[in-house]
């Protein structure tokens, strides 16, 4: 009887907790995309390309606010968001309202930074 109760308790906890864990978005809403872990426990870093319009550039060159088109590789819809620049020198080549192409690099489970950015026609 105790074994049956324990089994029922374990099954019930999976039924209750499972959907909550599966739907966790780690603060990035429905556009978060989890990456598989490589052999030695290191997270595989991913890059993705995007295009958008610069809304603003931080005075210190640390970030930009972009209105970007959907990024299919990350399952991100079109949105406006602030993204860190890997190198503040990248900010020297862009201005507000520039149409840009950029490459993102994953730096955390759900965090990305821009590693290249350039104005396009």
mmCIF file of N, CA and C in Angstrom:
data_model
loop_
_atom_site.group_PDB
_atom_site.id
_atom_site.type_symbol
_atom_site.label_atom_id
_atom_site.label_comp_id
_atom_site.label_asym_id
_atom_site.label_seq_id
_atom_site.Cartn_x
_atom_site.Cartn_y
_atom_site.Cartn_z
ATOM 1 N N UNK A 1 0.817 -1.198 0.000
ATOM 2 C CA UNK A 1 0.000 0.000 0.000
ATOM 3 C C UNK A 1 0.859 1.259 0.000
ATOM 4 N N UNK A 2 1.941 1.262 0.831
ATOM 5 C CA UNK A 2 2.819 2.428 0.880
ATOM 6 C C UNK A 2 3.482 2.649 -0.468
ATOM 7 N N UNK A 3 3.902 1.547 -1.145
ATOM 8 C CA UNK A 3 4.553 1.657 -2.446
ATOM 9 C C UNK A 3 3.597 2.246 -3.471
ATOM 10 N N UNK A 4 2.355 1.803 -3.473
ATOM 11 C CA UNK A 4 1.359 2.321 -4.410
ATOM 12 C C UNK A 4 1.116 3.802 -4.169
ATOM 13 N N UNK A 5 1.016 4.222 -2.905
ATOM 14 C CA UNK A 5 0.805 5.631 -2.587
ATOM 15 C C UNK A 5 1.998 6.464 -3.040
ATOM 16 N N UNK A 6 3.199 5.960 -2.828
ATOM 17 C CA UNK A 6 4.404 6.678 -3.238
ATOM 18 C C UNK A 6 4.427 6.824 -4.762
ATOM 19 N N UNK A 7 4.090 5.764 -5.481
ATOM 20 C CA UNK A 7 4.062 5.826 -6.940
ATOM 21 C C UNK A 7 3.024 6.841 -7.418
ATOM 22 N N UNK A 8 1.855 6.837 -6.804
ATOM 23 C CA UNK A 8 0.820 7.793 -7.177
ATOM 24 C C UNK A 8 1.262 9.230 -6.900
ATOM 25 N N UNK A 9 1.960 9.430 -5.790
ATOM 26 C CA UNK A 9 2.455 10.760 -5.444
ATOM 27 C C UNK A 9 3.477 11.237 -6.475
ATOM 28 N N UNK A 10 4.394 10.360 -6.880
ATOM 29 C CA UNK A 10 5.413 10.713 -7.869
ATOM 30 C C UNK A 10 4.758 11.036 -9.199
ATOM 31 N N UNK A 11 3.819 10.198 -9.635
ATOM 32 C CA UNK A 11 3.129 10.432 -10.901
ATOM 33 C C UNK A 11 2.361 11.749 -10.849
ATOM 34 N N UNK A 12 1.672 12.004 -9.757
ATOM 35 C CA UNK A 12 0.896 13.236 -9.618
ATOM 36 C C UNK A 12 1.804 14.460 -9.654
ATOM 37 N N UNK A 13 2.985 14.365 -9.026
ATOM 38 C CA UNK A 13 3.884 15.530 -9.030
ATOM 39 C C UNK A 13 4.386 15.829 -10.434
ATOM 40 N N UNK A 14 4.627 14.800 -11.256
ATOM 41 C CA UNK A 14 5.032 15.027 -12.643
ATOM 42 C C UNK A 14 3.898 15.647 -13.448
ATOM 43 N N UNK A 15 2.685 15.211 -13.207
ATOM 44 C CA UNK A 15 1.541 15.759 -13.929
ATOM 45 C C UNK A 15 1.311 17.220 -13.577
ATOM 46 N N UNK A 16 1.576 17.582 -12.335
ATOM 47 C CA UNK A 16 1.363 18.963 -11.900
ATOM 48 C C UNK A 16 2.533 19.848 -12.310
ATOM 49 N N UNK A 17 3.763 19.406 -12.067
ATOM 50 C CA UNK A 17 4.948 20.236 -12.322
ATOM 51 C C UNK A 17 5.383 20.225 -13.778
ATOM 52 N N UNK A 18 5.125 19.164 -14.494
ATOM 53 C CA UNK A 18 5.581 19.038 -15.881
ATOM 54 C C UNK A 18 5.211 20.209 -16.773
ATOM 55 N N UNK A 19 3.931 20.577 -16.870
ATOM 56 C CA UNK A 19 3.564 21.702 -17.730
ATOM 57 C C UNK A 19 4.201 23.018 -17.299
ATOM 58 N N UNK A 20 4.361 23.233 -15.995
ATOM 59 C CA UNK A 20 4.964 24.477 -15.523
ATOM 60 C C UNK A 20 6.420 24.565 -15.932
ATOM 61 N N UNK A 21 7.151 23.464 -15.813
ATOM 62 C CA UNK A 21 8.557 23.448 -16.216
ATOM 63 C C UNK A 21 8.670 23.587 -17.721
ATOM 64 N N UNK A 22 7.830 22.896 -18.463
ATOM 65 C CA UNK A 22 7.897 22.942 -19.925
ATOM 66 C C UNK A 22 7.589 24.324 -20.468
ATOM 67 N N UNK A 23 6.769 25.091 -19.777
ATOM 68 C CA UNK A 23 6.389 26.398 -20.304
ATOM 69 C C UNK A 23 7.265 27.529 -19.794
ATOM 70 N N UNK A 24 8.265 27.221 -18.976
ATOM 71 C CA UNK A 24 9.139 28.263 -18.450
ATOM 72 C C UNK A 24 9.830 28.986 -19.585
ATOM 73 N N UNK A 25 9.843 30.333 -19.547
ATOM 74 C CA UNK A 25 10.431 31.073 -20.651
ATOM 75 C C UNK A 25 11.670 31.871 -20.245
ATOM 76 N N UNK A 26 12.103 31.761 -19.019
ATOM 77 C CA UNK A 26 13.327 32.401 -18.544
ATOM 78 C C UNK A 26 13.392 33.882 -18.866
ATOM 79 N N UNK A 27 12.257 34.549 -18.881
ATOM 80 C CA UNK A 27 12.250 35.989 -19.034
ATOM 81 C C UNK A 27 12.255 36.490 -20.460
ATOM 82 N N UNK A 28 12.259 35.623 -21.454
ATOM 83 C CA UNK A 28 12.274 36.083 -22.837
ATOM 84 C C UNK A 28 10.982 35.779 -23.563
ATOM 85 N N UNK A 29 9.939 35.478 -22.836
ATOM 86 C CA UNK A 29 8.655 35.237 -23.486
ATOM 87 C C UNK A 29 8.709 34.057 -24.428
ATOM 88 N N UNK A 30 7.841 34.051 -25.395
ATOM 89 C CA UNK A 30 7.722 32.914 -26.289
ATOM 90 C C UNK A 30 8.804 32.852 -27.351
ATOM 91 N N UNK A 31 9.697 33.873 -27.429
ATOM 92 C CA UNK A 31 10.748 33.810 -28.431
ATOM 93 C C UNK A 31 12.026 33.165 -27.909
ATOM 94 N N UNK A 32 12.032 32.699 -26.642
ATOM 95 C CA UNK A 32 13.228 32.037 -26.118
ATOM 96 C C UNK A 32 13.451 30.732 -26.867
ATOM 97 N N UNK A 33 14.695 30.405 -27.093
ATOM 98 C CA UNK A 33 15.034 29.179 -27.800
ATOM 99 C C UNK A 33 16.158 28.504 -27.045
ATOM 100 N N UNK A 34 15.890 27.325 -26.496
ATOM 101 C CA UNK A 34 16.892 26.645 -25.698
ATOM 102 C C UNK A 34 17.843 25.877 -26.601
ATOM 103 N N UNK A 35 19.107 25.821 -26.181
ATOM 104 C CA UNK A 35 20.158 25.202 -26.976
ATOM 105 C C UNK A 35 20.610 23.934 -26.289
ATOM 106 N N UNK A 36 20.905 22.922 -27.085
ATOM 107 C CA UNK A 36 21.362 21.666 -26.513
ATOM 108 C C UNK A 36 22.738 21.828 -25.882
ATOM 109 N N UNK A 37 23.053 20.974 -24.935
ATOM 110 C CA UNK A 37 24.333 21.019 -24.254
ATOM 111 C C UNK A 37 25.285 20.052 -24.929
ATOM 112 N N UNK A 38 26.502 20.479 -25.153
ATOM 113 C CA UNK A 38 27.513 19.652 -25.804
ATOM 114 C C UNK A 38 28.069 18.634 -24.826
ATOM 115 N N UNK A 39 28.961 17.778 -25.315
ATOM 116 C CA UNK A 39 29.462 16.611 -24.596
ATOM 117 C C UNK A 39 29.981 16.880 -23.188
ATOM 118 N N UNK A 40 30.799 17.862 -22.963
ATOM 119 C CA UNK A 40 31.423 18.050 -21.655
ATOM 120 C C UNK A 40 30.688 19.048 -20.788
ATOM 121 N N UNK A 41 29.413 19.216 -21.014
ATOM 122 C CA UNK A 41 28.627 20.117 -20.197
ATOM 123 C C UNK A 41 28.739 21.572 -20.622
ATOM 124 N N UNK A 42 29.454 21.857 -21.694
ATOM 125 C CA UNK A 42 29.566 23.229 -22.193
ATOM 126 C C UNK A 42 28.388 23.507 -23.105
ATOM 127 N N UNK A 43 27.877 24.689 -22.995
ATOM 128 C CA UNK A 43 26.751 25.054 -23.839
ATOM 129 C C UNK A 43 27.260 25.403 -25.232
ATOM 130 N N UNK A 44 26.603 24.871 -26.216
ATOM 131 C CA UNK A 44 26.941 25.145 -27.605
ATOM 132 C C UNK A 44 26.481 26.556 -27.934
ATOM 133 N N UNK A 45 27.413 27.414 -28.357
ATOM 134 C CA UNK A 45 27.058 28.796 -28.659
ATOM 135 C C UNK A 45 26.539 28.879 -30.088
ATOM 136 N N UNK A 46 25.545 29.689 -30.271
ATOM 137 C CA UNK A 46 24.855 29.791 -31.551
ATOM 138 C C UNK A 46 24.935 31.227 -32.046
ATOM 139 N N UNK A 47 24.924 31.369 -33.372
ATOM 140 C CA UNK A 47 24.837 32.696 -33.969
ATOM 141 C C UNK A 47 23.607 32.725 -34.861
ATOM 142 N N UNK A 48 23.134 33.926 -35.109
ATOM 143 C CA UNK A 48 21.971 34.119 -35.975
ATOM 144 C C UNK A 48 22.090 35.482 -36.628
ATOM 145 N N UNK A 49 21.570 35.587 -37.843
ATOM 146 C CA UNK A 49 21.614 36.844 -38.585
ATOM 147 C C UNK A 49 20.248 37.512 -38.577
ATOM 148 N N UNK A 50 20.276 38.838 -38.614
ATOM 149 C CA UNK A 50 19.029 39.581 -38.647
ATOM 150 C C UNK A 50 19.190 40.897 -39.378
ATOM 151 N N UNK A 51 18.058 41.521 -39.648
ATOM 152 C CA UNK A 51 18.035 42.860 -40.238
ATOM 153 C C UNK A 51 17.009 43.687 -39.479
ATOM 154 N N UNK A 52 17.246 44.990 -39.457
ATOM 155 C CA UNK A 52 16.317 45.846 -38.745
ATOM 156 C C UNK A 52 16.663 47.302 -38.913
ATOM 157 N N UNK A 53 16.003 48.129 -38.117
ATOM 158 C CA UNK A 53 16.218 49.570 -38.137
ATOM 159 C C UNK A 53 16.659 50.002 -36.743
ATOM 160 N N UNK A 54 17.772 50.738 -36.689
ATOM 161 C CA UNK A 54 18.288 51.235 -35.415
ATOM 162 C C UNK A 54 17.340 52.312 -34.896
ATOM 163 N N UNK A 55 16.880 52.136 -33.676
ATOM 164 C CA UNK A 55 16.025 53.125 -33.018
ATOM 165 C C UNK A 55 16.879 54.107 -32.212
ATOM 166 N N UNK A 56 17.915 53.566 -31.554
ATOM 167 C CA UNK A 56 18.827 54.410 -30.780
ATOM 168 C C UNK A 56 20.111 53.633 -30.496
ATOM 169 N N UNK A 57 21.158 54.404 -30.203
ATOM 170 C CA UNK A 57 22.463 53.836 -29.854
ATOM 171 C C UNK A 57 22.838 54.408 -28.484
ATOM 172 N N UNK A 58 23.236 53.546 -27.554
ATOM 173 C CA UNK A 58 23.640 54.021 -26.227
ATOM 174 C C UNK A 58 24.840 54.954 -26.355
ATOM 175 N N UNK A 59 24.862 56.001 -25.560
ATOM 176 C CA UNK A 59 25.955 56.976 -25.597
ATOM 177 C C UNK A 59 27.323 56.322 -25.396
ATOM 178 N N UNK A 60 27.371 55.289 -24.554
ATOM 179 C CA UNK A 60 28.646 54.626 -24.281
ATOM 180 C C UNK A 60 28.945 53.485 -25.262
ATOM 181 N N UNK A 61 28.067 53.281 -26.248
ATOM 182 C CA UNK A 61 28.288 52.242 -27.247
ATOM 183 C C UNK A 61 28.072 50.827 -26.749
ATOM 184 N N UNK A 62 27.441 50.680 -25.609
ATOM 185 C CA UNK A 62 27.258 49.344 -25.036
ATOM 186 C C UNK A 62 26.092 48.573 -25.644
ATOM 187 N N UNK A 63 25.137 49.295 -26.258
ATOM 188 C CA UNK A 63 23.952 48.618 -26.779
ATOM 189 C C UNK A 63 23.259 49.469 -27.832
ATOM 190 N N UNK A 64 22.327 48.825 -28.532
ATOM 191 C CA UNK A 64 21.460 49.511 -29.482
ATOM 192 C C UNK A 64 20.035 49.032 -29.265
ATOM 193 N N UNK A 65 19.097 49.878 -29.607
ATOM 194 C CA UNK A 65 17.695 49.460 -29.641
ATOM 195 C C UNK A 65 17.369 49.277 -31.113
ATOM 196 N N UNK A 66 16.923 48.070 -31.464
ATOM 197 C CA UNK A 66 16.621 47.724 -32.849
ATOM 198 C C UNK A 66 15.173 47.311 -32.997
ATOM 199 N N UNK A 67 14.556 47.739 -34.087
ATOM 200 C CA UNK A 67 13.263 47.200 -34.510
ATOM 201 C C UNK A 67 13.636 46.194 -35.593
ATOM 202 N N UNK A 68 13.704 44.918 -35.216
ATOM 203 C CA UNK A 68 14.184 43.909 -36.163
ATOM 204 C C UNK A 68 13.050 43.081 -36.754
ATOM 205 N N UNK A 69 13.314 42.546 -37.931
ATOM 206 C CA UNK A 69 12.389 41.621 -38.589
ATOM 207 C C UNK A 69 12.459 40.277 -37.870
ATOM 208 N N UNK A 70 11.544 39.356 -38.167
ATOM 209 C CA UNK A 70 11.608 38.039 -37.524
ATOM 210 C C UNK A 70 12.972 37.386 -37.748
ATOM 211 N N UNK A 71 13.443 36.676 -36.729
ATOM 212 C CA UNK A 71 14.688 35.917 -36.830
ATOM 213 C C UNK A 71 14.309 34.449 -36.679
ATOM 214 N N UNK A 72 14.134 33.795 -37.817
ATOM 215 C CA UNK A 72 13.622 32.420 -37.842
ATOM 216 C C UNK A 72 14.519 31.451 -37.069
ATOM 217 N N UNK A 73 15.822 31.631 -37.169
ATOM 218 C CA UNK A 73 16.757 30.722 -36.496
ATOM 219 C C UNK A 73 16.531 30.661 -34.988
ATOM 220 N N UNK A 74 16.072 31.765 -34.418
ATOM 221 C CA UNK A 74 15.839 31.830 -32.980
ATOM 222 C C UNK A 74 14.362 31.738 -32.618
ATOM 223 N N UNK A 75 13.517 31.682 -33.640
ATOM 224 C CA UNK A 75 12.072 31.675 -33.466
ATOM 225 C C UNK A 75 11.596 32.959 -32.788
ATOM 226 N N UNK A 76 12.242 34.086 -33.128
ATOM 227 C CA UNK A 76 11.844 35.388 -32.604
ATOM 228 C C UNK A 76 10.940 36.060 -33.613
ATOM 229 N N UNK A 77 9.836 36.614 -33.183
ATOM 230 C CA UNK A 77 8.996 37.404 -34.083
ATOM 231 C C UNK A 77 9.631 38.785 -34.283
ATOM 232 N N UNK A 78 9.114 39.551 -35.205
ATOM 233 C CA UNK A 78 9.559 40.935 -35.361
ATOM 234 C C UNK A 78 9.251 41.665 -34.061
ATOM 235 N N UNK A 79 10.197 42.468 -33.595
ATOM 236 C CA UNK A 79 9.990 43.217 -32.356
ATOM 237 C C UNK A 79 11.044 44.295 -32.222
ATOM 238 N N UNK A 80 10.843 45.176 -31.269
ATOM 239 C CA UNK A 80 11.821 46.198 -30.934
ATOM 240 C C UNK A 80 12.426 45.821 -29.596
ATOM 241 N N UNK A 81 13.762 45.769 -29.553
ATOM 242 C CA UNK A 81 14.424 45.362 -28.316
ATOM 243 C C UNK A 81 15.815 45.960 -28.228
ATOM 244 N N UNK A 82 16.310 46.050 -27.015
ATOM 245 C CA UNK A 82 17.680 46.502 -26.780
ATOM 246 C C UNK A 82 18.588 45.288 -26.808
ATOM 247 N N UNK A 83 19.682 45.404 -27.539
ATOM 248 C CA UNK A 83 20.660 44.328 -27.622
ATOM 249 C C UNK A 83 22.043 44.882 -27.315
ATOM 250 N N UNK A 84 22.814 44.138 -26.538
ATOM 251 C CA UNK A 84 24.178 44.535 -26.200
ATOM 252 C C UNK A 84 25.073 44.432 -27.426
ATOM 253 N N UNK A 85 26.059 45.307 -27.498
ATOM 254 C CA UNK A 85 27.090 45.230 -28.526
ATOM 255 C C UNK A 85 28.314 44.564 -27.909
ATOM 256 N N UNK A 86 28.871 43.572 -28.590
ATOM 257 C CA UNK A 86 30.036 42.863 -28.071
ATOM 258 C C UNK A 86 31.226 43.799 -27.911
ATOM 259 N N UNK A 87 31.317 44.798 -28.789
ATOM 260 C CA UNK A 87 32.415 45.766 -28.761
ATOM 261 C C UNK A 87 31.822 47.152 -28.979
ATOM 262 N N UNK A 88 32.044 48.080 -28.048
ATOM 263 C CA UNK A 88 31.494 49.435 -28.210
ATOM 264 C C UNK A 88 31.925 50.114 -29.512
ATOM 265 N N UNK A 89 33.042 49.699 -30.101
ATOM 266 C CA UNK A 89 33.497 50.288 -31.367
ATOM 267 C C UNK A 89 32.488 50.044 -32.484
ATOM 268 N N UNK A 90 31.648 49.021 -32.366
ATOM 269 C CA UNK A 90 30.621 48.746 -33.377
ATOM 270 C C UNK A 90 29.642 49.915 -33.509
ATOM 271 N N UNK A 91 29.425 50.642 -32.424
ATOM 272 C CA UNK A 91 28.470 51.748 -32.423
ATOM 273 C C UNK A 91 28.936 52.924 -33.274
ATOM 274 N N UNK A 92 30.224 52.992 -33.556
ATOM 275 C CA UNK A 92 30.769 54.109 -34.335
ATOM 276 C C UNK A 92 30.300 54.100 -35.787
ATOM 277 N N UNK A 93 29.824 52.974 -36.259
ATOM 278 C CA UNK A 93 29.489 52.830 -37.674
ATOM 279 C C UNK A 93 27.997 52.871 -37.962
ATOM 280 N N UNK A 94 27.181 53.120 -36.934
ATOM 281 C CA UNK A 94 25.735 53.139 -37.131
ATOM 282 C C UNK A 94 25.110 54.363 -36.462
ATOM 283 N N UNK A 95 23.956 54.743 -36.962
ATOM 284 C CA UNK A 95 23.204 55.874 -36.425
ATOM 285 C C UNK A 95 21.731 55.513 -36.330
ATOM 286 N N UNK A 96 20.996 56.275 -35.543
ATOM 287 C CA UNK A 96 19.548 56.084 -35.459
ATOM 288 C C UNK A 96 18.950 56.152 -36.855
ATOM 289 N N UNK A 97 17.983 55.299 -37.087
ATOM 290 C CA UNK A 97 17.228 55.176 -38.335
ATOM 291 C C UNK A 97 17.993 54.505 -39.470
ATOM 292 N N UNK A 98 19.215 54.014 -39.210
ATOM 293 C CA UNK A 98 19.929 53.223 -40.216
ATOM 294 C C UNK A 98 19.251 51.865 -40.367
ATOM 295 N N UNK A 99 19.128 51.389 -41.598
ATOM 296 C CA UNK A 99 18.740 50.006 -41.856
ATOM 297 C C UNK A 99 20.035 49.209 -41.729
ATOM 298 N N UNK A 100 19.999 48.144 -40.930
ATOM 299 C CA UNK A 100 21.227 47.402 -40.649
ATOM 300 C C UNK A 100 21.045 45.899 -40.818
ATOM 301 N N UNK A 101 22.168 45.243 -41.080
ATOM 302 C CA UNK A 101 22.272 43.785 -41.017
ATOM 303 C C UNK A 101 23.176 43.508 -39.825
ATOM 304 N N UNK A 102 22.840 42.488 -39.051
ATOM 305 C CA UNK A 102 23.633 42.205 -37.856
ATOM 306 C C UNK A 102 23.716 40.703 -37.614
ATOM 307 N N UNK A 103 24.716 40.320 -36.811
ATOM 308 C CA UNK A 103 24.886 38.931 -36.402
ATOM 309 C C UNK A 103 24.867 38.905 -34.884
ATOM 310 N N UNK A 104 24.044 38.028 -34.338
ATOM 311 C CA UNK A 104 23.948 37.826 -32.896
ATOM 312 C C UNK A 104 24.747 36.599 -32.493
ATOM 313 N N UNK A 105 25.333 36.657 -31.303
ATOM 314 C CA UNK A 105 26.008 35.492 -30.728
ATOM 315 C C UNK A 105 25.368 35.220 -29.379
ATOM 316 N N UNK A 106 25.095 33.969 -29.126
ATOM 317 C CA UNK A 106 24.508 33.587 -27.845
ATOM 318 C C UNK A 106 25.569 33.708 -26.757
ATOM 319 N N UNK A 107 25.203 34.356 -25.642
ATOM 320 C CA UNK A 107 26.142 34.520 -24.532
ATOM 321 C C UNK A 107 25.608 33.928 -23.231
ATOM 322 N N UNK A 108 24.430 33.405 -23.261
ATOM 323 C CA UNK A 108 23.806 32.770 -22.100
ATOM 324 C C UNK A 108 22.677 31.903 -22.606
ATOM 325 N N UNK A 109 21.988 31.268 -21.705
ATOM 326 C CA UNK A 109 20.919 30.353 -22.129
ATOM 327 C C UNK A 109 19.910 31.035 -23.040
ATOM 328 N N UNK A 110 19.556 32.277 -22.720
ATOM 329 C CA UNK A 110 18.588 33.005 -23.546
ATOM 330 C C UNK A 110 19.045 34.426 -23.861
ATOM 331 N N UNK A 111 20.332 34.694 -23.708
ATOM 332 C CA UNK A 111 20.857 36.038 -23.942
ATOM 333 C C UNK A 111 21.762 36.065 -25.167
ATOM 334 N N UNK A 112 21.681 37.165 -25.912
ATOM 335 C CA UNK A 112 22.447 37.337 -27.143
ATOM 336 C C UNK A 112 23.075 38.716 -27.180
ATOM 337 N N UNK A 113 24.196 38.842 -27.909
ATOM 338 C CA UNK A 113 24.817 40.129 -28.147
ATOM 339 C C UNK A 113 25.144 40.249 -29.627
ATOM 340 N N UNK A 114 25.239 41.482 -30.099
ATOM 341 C CA UNK A 114 25.573 41.733 -31.499
ATOM 342 C C UNK A 114 27.087 41.689 -31.656
ATOM 343 N N UNK A 115 27.564 40.854 -32.585
ATOM 344 C CA UNK A 115 29.009 40.777 -32.819
ATOM 345 C C UNK A 115 29.419 41.497 -34.102
ATOM 346 N N UNK A 116 28.492 41.690 -35.034
ATOM 347 C CA UNK A 116 28.737 42.526 -36.204
ATOM 348 C C UNK A 116 27.453 43.264 -36.534
ATOM 349 N N UNK A 117 27.621 44.496 -37.022
ATOM 350 C CA UNK A 117 26.462 45.285 -37.434
ATOM 351 C C UNK A 117 26.937 46.281 -38.478
ATOM 352 N N UNK A 118 26.176 46.431 -39.552
ATOM 353 C CA UNK A 118 26.544 47.397 -40.588
ATOM 354 C C UNK A 118 25.305 47.937 -41.267
ATOM 355 N N UNK A 119 25.404 49.191 -41.661
ATOM 356 C CA UNK A 119 24.305 49.830 -42.377
ATOM 357 C C UNK A 119 24.189 49.213 -43.776
ATOM 358 N N UNK A 120 22.941 49.049 -44.218
ATOM 359 C CA UNK A 120 22.673 48.501 -45.554
ATOM 360 C C UNK A 120 21.763 49.447 -46.308
ATOM 361 N N UNK A 121 21.693 49.295 -47.621
ATOM 362 C CA UNK A 121 20.835 50.141 -48.455
ATOM 363 C C UNK A 121 19.404 49.645 -48.424
#
